[in-house]
mmCIF file of N, CA and C in Angstrom:
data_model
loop_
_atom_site.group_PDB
_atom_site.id
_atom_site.type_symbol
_atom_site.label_atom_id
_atom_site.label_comp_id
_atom_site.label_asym_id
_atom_site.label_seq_id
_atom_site.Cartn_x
_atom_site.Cartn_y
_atom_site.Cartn_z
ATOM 1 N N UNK H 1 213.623 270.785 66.367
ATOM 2 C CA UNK H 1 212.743 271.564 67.195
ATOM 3 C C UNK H 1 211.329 271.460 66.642
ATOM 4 N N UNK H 2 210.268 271.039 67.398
ATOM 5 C CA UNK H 2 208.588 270.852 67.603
ATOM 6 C C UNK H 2 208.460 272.517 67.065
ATOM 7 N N UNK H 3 207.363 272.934 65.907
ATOM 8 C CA UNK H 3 206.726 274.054 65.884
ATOM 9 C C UNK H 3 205.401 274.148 65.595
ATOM 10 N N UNK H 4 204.731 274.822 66.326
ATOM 11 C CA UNK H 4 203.127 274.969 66.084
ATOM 12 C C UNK H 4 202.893 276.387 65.404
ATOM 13 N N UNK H 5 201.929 276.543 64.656
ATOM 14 C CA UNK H 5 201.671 277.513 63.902
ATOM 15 C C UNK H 5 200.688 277.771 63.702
ATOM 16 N N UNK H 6 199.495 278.007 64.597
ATOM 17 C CA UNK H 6 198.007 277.927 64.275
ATOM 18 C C UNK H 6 197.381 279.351 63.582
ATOM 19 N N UNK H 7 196.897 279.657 62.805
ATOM 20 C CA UNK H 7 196.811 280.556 62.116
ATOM 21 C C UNK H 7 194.862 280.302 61.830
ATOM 22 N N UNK H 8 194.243 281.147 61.999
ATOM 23 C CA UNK H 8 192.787 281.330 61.415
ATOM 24 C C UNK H 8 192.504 282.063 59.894
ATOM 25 N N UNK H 9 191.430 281.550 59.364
ATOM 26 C CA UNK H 9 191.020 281.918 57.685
ATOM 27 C C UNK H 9 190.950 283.455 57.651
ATOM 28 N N UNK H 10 190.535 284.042 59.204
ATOM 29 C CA UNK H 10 190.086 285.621 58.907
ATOM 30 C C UNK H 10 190.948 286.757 58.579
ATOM 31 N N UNK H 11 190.453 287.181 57.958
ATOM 32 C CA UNK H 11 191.809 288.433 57.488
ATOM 33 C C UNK H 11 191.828 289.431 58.185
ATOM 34 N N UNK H 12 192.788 290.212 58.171
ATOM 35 C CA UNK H 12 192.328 291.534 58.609
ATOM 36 C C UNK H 12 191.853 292.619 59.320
ATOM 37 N N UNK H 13 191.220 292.255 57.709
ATOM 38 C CA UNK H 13 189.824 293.341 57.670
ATOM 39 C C UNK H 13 188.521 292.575 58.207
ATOM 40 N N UNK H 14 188.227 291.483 58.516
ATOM 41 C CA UNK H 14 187.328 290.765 59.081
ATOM 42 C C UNK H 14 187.063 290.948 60.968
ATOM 43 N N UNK H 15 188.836 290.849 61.314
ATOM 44 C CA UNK H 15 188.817 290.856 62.394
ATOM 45 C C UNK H 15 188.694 292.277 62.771
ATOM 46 N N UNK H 16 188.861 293.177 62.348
ATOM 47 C CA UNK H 16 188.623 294.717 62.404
ATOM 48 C C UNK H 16 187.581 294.938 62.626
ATOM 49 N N UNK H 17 186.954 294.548 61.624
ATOM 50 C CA UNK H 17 185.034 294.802 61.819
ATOM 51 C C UNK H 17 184.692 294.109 63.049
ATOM 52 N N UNK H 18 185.103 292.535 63.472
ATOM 53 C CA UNK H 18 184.419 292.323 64.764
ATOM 54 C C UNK H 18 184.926 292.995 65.637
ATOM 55 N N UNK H 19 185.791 293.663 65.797
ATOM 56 C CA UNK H 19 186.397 294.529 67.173
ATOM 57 C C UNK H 19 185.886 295.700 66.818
ATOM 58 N N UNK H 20 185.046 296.003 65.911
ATOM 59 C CA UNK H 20 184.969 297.071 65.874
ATOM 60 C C UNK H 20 183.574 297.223 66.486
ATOM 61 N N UNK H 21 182.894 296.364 66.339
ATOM 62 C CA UNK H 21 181.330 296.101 66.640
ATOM 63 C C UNK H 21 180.973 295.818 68.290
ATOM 64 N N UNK H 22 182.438 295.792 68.996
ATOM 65 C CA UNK H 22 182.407 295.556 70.567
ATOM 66 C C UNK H 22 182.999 296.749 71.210
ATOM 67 N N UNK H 23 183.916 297.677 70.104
ATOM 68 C CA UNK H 23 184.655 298.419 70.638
ATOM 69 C C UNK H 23 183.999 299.893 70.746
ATOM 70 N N UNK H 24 183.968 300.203 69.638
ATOM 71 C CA UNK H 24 183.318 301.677 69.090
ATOM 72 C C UNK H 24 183.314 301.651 67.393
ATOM 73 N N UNK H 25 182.507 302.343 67.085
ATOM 74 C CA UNK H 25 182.303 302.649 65.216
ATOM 75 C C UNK H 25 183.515 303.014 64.936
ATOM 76 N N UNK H 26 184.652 303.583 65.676
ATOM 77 C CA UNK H 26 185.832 304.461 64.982
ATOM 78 C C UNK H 26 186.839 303.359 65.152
ATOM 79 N N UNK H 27 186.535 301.994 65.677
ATOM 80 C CA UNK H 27 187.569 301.428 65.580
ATOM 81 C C UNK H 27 187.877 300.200 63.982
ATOM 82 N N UNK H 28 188.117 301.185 63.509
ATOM 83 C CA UNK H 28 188.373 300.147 62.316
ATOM 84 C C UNK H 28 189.327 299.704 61.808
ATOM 85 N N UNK H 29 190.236 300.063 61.928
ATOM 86 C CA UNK H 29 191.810 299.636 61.329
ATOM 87 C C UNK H 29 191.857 298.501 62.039
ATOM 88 N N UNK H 30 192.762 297.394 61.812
ATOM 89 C CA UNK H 30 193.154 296.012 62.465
ATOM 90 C C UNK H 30 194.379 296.219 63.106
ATOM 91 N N UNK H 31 194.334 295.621 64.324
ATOM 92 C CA UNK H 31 195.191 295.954 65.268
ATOM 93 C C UNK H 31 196.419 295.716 65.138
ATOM 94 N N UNK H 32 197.522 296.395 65.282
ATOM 95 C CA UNK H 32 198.740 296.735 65.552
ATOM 96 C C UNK H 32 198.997 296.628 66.264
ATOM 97 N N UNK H 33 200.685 296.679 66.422
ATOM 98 C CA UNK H 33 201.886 296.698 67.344
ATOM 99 C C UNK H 33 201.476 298.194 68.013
ATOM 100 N N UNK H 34 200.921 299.053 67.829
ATOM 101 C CA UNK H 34 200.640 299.965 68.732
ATOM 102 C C UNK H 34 198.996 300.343 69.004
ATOM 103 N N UNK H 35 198.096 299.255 68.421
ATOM 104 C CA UNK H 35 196.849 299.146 69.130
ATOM 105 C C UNK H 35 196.545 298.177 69.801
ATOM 106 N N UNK H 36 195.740 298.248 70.553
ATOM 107 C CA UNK H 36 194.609 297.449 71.522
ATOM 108 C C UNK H 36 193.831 296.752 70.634
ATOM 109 N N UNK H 37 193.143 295.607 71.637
ATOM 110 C CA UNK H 37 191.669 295.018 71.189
ATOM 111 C C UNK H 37 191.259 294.832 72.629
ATOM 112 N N UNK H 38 190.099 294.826 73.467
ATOM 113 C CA UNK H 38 189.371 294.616 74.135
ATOM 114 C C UNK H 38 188.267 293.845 73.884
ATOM 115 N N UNK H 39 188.307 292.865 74.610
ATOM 116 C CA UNK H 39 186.829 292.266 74.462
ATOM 117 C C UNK H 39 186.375 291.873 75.372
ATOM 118 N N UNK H 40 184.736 291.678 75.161
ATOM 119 C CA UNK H 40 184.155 291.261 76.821
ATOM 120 C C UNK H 40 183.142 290.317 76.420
ATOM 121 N N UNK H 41 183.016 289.454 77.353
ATOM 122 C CA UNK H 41 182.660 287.927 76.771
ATOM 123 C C UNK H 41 181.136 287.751 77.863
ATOM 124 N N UNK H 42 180.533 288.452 78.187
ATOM 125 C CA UNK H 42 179.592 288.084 79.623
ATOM 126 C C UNK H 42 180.248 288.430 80.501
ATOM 127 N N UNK H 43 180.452 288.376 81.573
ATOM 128 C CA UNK H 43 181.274 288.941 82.747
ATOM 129 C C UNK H 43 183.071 288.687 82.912
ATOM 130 N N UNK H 44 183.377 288.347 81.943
ATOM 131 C CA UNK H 44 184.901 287.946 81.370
ATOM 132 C C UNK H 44 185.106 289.083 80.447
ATOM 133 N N UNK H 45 186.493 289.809 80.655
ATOM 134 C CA UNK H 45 186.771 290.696 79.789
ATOM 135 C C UNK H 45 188.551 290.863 80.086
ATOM 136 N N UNK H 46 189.052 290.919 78.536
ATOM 137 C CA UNK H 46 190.507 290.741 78.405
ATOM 138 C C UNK H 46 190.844 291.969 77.382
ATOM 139 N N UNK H 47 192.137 292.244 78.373
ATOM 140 C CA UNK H 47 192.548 292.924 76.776
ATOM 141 C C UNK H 47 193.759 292.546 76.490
ATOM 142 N N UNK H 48 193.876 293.121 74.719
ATOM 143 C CA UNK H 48 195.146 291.983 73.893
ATOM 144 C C UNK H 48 195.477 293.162 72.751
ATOM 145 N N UNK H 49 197.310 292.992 72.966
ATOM 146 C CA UNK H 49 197.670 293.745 72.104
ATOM 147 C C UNK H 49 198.881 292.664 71.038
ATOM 148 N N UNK H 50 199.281 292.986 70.135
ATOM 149 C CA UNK H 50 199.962 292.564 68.898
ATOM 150 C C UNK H 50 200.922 291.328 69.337
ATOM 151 N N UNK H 51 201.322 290.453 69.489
ATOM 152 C CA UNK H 51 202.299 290.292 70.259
ATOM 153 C C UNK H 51 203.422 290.120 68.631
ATOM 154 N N UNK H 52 203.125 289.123 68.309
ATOM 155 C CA UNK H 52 203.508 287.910 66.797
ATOM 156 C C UNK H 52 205.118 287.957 67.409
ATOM 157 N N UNK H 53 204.983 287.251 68.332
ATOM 158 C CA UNK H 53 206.429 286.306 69.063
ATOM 159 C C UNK H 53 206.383 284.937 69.018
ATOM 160 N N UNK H 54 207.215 284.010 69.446
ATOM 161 C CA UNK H 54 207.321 282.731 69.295
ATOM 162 C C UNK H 54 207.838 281.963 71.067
ATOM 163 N N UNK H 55 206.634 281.321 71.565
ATOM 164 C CA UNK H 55 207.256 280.974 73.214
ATOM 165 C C UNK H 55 207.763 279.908 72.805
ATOM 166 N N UNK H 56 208.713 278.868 73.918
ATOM 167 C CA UNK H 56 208.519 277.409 73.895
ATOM 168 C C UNK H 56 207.764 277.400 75.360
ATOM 169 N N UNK H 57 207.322 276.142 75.199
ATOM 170 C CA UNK H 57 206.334 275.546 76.252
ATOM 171 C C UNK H 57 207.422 274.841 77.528
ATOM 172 N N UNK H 58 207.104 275.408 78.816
ATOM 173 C CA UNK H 58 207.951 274.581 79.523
ATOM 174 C C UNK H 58 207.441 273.038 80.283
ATOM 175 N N UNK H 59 206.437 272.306 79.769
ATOM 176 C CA UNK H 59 205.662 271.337 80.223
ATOM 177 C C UNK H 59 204.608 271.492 79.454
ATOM 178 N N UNK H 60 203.873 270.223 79.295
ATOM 179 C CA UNK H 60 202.160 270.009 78.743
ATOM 180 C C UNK H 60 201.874 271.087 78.741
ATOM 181 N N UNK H 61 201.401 271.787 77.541
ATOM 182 C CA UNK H 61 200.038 273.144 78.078
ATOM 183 C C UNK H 61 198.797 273.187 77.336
ATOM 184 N N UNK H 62 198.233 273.297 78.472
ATOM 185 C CA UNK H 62 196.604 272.939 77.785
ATOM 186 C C UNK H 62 196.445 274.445 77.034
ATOM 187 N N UNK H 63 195.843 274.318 76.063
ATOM 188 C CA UNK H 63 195.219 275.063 75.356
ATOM 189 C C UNK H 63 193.348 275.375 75.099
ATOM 190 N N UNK H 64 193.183 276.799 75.591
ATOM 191 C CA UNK H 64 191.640 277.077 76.154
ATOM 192 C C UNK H 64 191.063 277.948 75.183
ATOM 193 N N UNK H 65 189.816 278.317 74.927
ATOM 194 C CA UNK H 65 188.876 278.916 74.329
ATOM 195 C C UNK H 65 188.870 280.277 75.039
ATOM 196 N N UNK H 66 189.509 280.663 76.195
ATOM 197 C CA UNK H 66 189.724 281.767 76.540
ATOM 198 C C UNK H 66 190.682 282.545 77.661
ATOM 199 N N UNK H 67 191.207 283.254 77.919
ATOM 200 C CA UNK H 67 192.111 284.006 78.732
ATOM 201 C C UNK H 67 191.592 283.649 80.187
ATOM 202 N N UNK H 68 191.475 282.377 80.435
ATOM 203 C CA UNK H 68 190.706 281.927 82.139
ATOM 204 C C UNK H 68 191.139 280.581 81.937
ATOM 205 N N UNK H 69 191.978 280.213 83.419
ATOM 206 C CA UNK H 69 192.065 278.527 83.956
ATOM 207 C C UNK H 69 190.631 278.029 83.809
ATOM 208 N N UNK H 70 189.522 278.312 83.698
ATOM 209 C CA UNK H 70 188.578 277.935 83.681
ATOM 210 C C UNK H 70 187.441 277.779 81.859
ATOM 211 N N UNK H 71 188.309 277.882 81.300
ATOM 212 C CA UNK H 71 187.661 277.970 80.020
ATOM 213 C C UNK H 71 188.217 276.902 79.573
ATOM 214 N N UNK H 72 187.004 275.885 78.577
ATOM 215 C CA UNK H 72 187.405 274.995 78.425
ATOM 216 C C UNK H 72 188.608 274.835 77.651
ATOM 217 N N UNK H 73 189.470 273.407 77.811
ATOM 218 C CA UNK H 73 190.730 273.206 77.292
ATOM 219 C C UNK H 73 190.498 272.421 75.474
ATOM 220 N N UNK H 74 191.024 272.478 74.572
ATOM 221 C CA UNK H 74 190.377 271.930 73.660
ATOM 222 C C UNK H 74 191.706 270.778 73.152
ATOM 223 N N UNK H 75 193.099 271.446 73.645
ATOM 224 C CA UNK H 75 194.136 269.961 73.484
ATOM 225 C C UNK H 75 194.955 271.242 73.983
ATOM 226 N N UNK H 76 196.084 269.886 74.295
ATOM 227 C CA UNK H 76 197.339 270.410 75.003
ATOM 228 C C UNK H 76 198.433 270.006 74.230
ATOM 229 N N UNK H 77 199.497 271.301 74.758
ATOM 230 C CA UNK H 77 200.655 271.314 74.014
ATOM 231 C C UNK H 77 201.651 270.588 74.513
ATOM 232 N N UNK H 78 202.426 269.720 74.003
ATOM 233 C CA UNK H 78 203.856 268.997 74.602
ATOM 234 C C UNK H 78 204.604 269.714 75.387
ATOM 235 N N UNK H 79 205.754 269.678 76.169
ATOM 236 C CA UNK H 79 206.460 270.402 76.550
ATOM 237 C C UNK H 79 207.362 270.556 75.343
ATOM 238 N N UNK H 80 208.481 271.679 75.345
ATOM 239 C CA UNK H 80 209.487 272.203 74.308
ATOM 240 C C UNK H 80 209.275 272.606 72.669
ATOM 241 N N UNK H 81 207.902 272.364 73.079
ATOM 242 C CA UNK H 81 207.595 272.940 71.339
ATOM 243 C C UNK H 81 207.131 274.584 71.415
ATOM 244 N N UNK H 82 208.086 274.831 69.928
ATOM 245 C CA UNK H 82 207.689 276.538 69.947
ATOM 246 C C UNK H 82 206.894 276.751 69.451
ATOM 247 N N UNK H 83 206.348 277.828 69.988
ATOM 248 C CA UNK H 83 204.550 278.082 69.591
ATOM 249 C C UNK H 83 204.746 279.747 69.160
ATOM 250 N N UNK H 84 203.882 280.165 67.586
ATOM 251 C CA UNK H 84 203.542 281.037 67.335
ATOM 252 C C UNK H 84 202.743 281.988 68.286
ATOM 253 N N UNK H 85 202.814 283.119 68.485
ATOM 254 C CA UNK H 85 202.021 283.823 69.507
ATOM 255 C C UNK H 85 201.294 284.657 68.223
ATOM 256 N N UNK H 86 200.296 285.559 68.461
ATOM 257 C CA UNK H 86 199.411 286.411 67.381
ATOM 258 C C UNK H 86 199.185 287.707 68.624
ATOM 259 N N UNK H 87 198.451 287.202 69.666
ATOM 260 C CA UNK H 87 198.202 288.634 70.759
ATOM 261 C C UNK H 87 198.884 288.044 72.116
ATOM 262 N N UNK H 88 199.047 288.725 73.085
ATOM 263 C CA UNK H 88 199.975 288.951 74.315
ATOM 264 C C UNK H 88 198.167 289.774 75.217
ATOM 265 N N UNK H 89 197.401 288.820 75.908
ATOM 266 C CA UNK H 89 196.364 289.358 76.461
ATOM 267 C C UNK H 89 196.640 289.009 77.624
ATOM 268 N N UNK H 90 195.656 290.085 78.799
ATOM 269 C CA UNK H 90 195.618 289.915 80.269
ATOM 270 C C UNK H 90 194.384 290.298 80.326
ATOM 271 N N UNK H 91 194.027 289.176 81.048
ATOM 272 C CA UNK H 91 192.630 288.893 81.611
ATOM 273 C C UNK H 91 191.875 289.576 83.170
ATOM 274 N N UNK H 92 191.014 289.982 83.200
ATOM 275 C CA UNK H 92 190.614 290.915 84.158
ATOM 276 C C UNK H 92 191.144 290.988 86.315
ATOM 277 N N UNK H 93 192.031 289.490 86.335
ATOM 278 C CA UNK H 93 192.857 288.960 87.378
ATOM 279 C C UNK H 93 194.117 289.618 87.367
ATOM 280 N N UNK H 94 194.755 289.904 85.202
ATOM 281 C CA UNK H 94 195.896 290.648 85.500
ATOM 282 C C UNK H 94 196.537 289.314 85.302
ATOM 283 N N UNK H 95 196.447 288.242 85.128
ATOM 284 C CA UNK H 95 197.120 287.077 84.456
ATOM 285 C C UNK H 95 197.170 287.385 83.134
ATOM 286 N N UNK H 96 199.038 286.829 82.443
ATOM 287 C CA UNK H 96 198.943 287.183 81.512
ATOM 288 C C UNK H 96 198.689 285.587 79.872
ATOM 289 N N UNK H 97 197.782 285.817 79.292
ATOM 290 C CA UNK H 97 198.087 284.873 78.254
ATOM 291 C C UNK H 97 198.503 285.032 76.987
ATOM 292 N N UNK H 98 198.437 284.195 75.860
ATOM 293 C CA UNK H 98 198.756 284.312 74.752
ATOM 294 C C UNK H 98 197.722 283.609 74.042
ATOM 295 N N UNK H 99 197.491 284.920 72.610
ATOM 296 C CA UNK H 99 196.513 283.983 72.008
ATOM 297 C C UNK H 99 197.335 283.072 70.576
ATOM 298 N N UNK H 100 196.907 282.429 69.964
ATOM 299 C CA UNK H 100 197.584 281.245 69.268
ATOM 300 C C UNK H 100 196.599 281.596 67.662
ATOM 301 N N UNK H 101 195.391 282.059 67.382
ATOM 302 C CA UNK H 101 195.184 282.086 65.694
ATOM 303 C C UNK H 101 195.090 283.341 65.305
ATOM 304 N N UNK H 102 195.179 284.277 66.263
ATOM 305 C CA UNK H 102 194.885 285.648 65.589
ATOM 306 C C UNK H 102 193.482 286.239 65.549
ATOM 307 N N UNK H 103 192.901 285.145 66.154
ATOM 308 C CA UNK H 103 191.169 285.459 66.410
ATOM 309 C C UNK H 103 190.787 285.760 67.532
ATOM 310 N N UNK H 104 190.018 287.431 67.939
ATOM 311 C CA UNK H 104 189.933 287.502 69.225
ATOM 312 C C UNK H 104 188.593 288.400 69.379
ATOM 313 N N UNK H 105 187.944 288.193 68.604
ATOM 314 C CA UNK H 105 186.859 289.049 68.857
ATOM 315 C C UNK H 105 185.857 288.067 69.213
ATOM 316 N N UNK H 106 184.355 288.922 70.072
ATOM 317 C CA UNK H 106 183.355 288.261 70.826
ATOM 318 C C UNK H 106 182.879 287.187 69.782
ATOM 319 N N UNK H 107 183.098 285.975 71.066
ATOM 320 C CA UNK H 107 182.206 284.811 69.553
ATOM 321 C C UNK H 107 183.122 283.995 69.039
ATOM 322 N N UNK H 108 184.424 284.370 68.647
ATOM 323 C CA UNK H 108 185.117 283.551 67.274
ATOM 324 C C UNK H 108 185.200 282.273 68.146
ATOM 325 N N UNK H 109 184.949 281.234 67.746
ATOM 326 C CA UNK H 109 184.758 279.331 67.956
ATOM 327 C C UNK H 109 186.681 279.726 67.419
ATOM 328 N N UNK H 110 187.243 280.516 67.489
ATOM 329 C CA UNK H 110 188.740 279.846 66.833
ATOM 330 C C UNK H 110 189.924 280.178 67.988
ATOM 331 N N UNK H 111 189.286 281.323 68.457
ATOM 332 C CA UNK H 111 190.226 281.583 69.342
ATOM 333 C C UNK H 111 191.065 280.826 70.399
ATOM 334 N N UNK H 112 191.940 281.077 70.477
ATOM 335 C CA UNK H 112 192.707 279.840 71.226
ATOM 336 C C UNK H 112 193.694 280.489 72.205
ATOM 337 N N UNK H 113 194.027 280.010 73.881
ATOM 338 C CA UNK H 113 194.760 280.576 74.396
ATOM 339 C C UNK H 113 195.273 279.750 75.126
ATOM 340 N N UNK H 114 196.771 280.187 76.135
ATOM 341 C CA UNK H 114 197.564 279.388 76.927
ATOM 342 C C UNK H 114 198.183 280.628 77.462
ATOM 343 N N UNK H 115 197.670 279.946 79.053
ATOM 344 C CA UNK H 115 198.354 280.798 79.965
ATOM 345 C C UNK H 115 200.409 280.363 79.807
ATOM 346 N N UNK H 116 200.306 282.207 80.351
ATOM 347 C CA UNK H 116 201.969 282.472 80.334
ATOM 348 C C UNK H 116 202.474 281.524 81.306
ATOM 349 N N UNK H 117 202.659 280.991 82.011
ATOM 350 C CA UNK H 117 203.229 280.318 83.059
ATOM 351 C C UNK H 117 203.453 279.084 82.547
ATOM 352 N N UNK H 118 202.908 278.514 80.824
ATOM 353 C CA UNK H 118 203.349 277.249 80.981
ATOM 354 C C UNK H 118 204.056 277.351 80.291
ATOM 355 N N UNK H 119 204.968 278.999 79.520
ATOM 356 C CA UNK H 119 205.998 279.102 78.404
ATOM 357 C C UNK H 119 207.565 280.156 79.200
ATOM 358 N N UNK H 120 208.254 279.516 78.506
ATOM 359 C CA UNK H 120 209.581 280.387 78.789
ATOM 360 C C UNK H 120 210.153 280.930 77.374
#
């Protein structure tokens, strides 16, 4: 079995502070299985909670810079390979994606996503 595991350098407490700087001053703890993150990107805004599950891919899936068919793709995934999940986000359509390094605050160049429809 194919496994992907994309993981980002930021810890934490890194990613805390950037959600915290979009969210409110009181949000400082790093998000949990029973918190939120929200973020809003310019007129794009998603929110994403804990997921740390594992999909397989049911066909090619492109992989995007953000929770939108329209954000650029940066490589695509094979079909049948299992992929680490980090957050479980839905994008302001109510489509649901998955993010892939654990990076989700305004800005991060790391963040990485794939819509649900191309995993079972």
């Amino acid at each position: 079995m194919n496994t992907i595991n994309a993981r980002s350098g930021m810890t934490a407490a890194l990613l805390a502070a950037s959600i915290a700087l979009f969210v409110s001053p009181s949000a400082v703890a790093a998000p949990t299985e029973t918190q939120t993150a929200s973020t809003v990107l310019g007129a794009t805004a998603y929110t994403c909670e804990f997921s740390g599950t594992a999909v397989h891919t049911k066909e090619p899936t492109p992989v995007h810079t953000g929770p939108y068919g329209d954000a650029p793709v940066t490589s695509t995934i094979h079909a049948g390979f299992l992929v680490h999940t980090y957050y479980r986000c839905i994008n302001k359509y109510g489509n649901i994606w998955y993010e892939l390094t654990g990076s989700i605050d305004n800005g991060t160049p790391n963040a990485r996503f794939i819509y649900s429809g191309y995993v079972k």
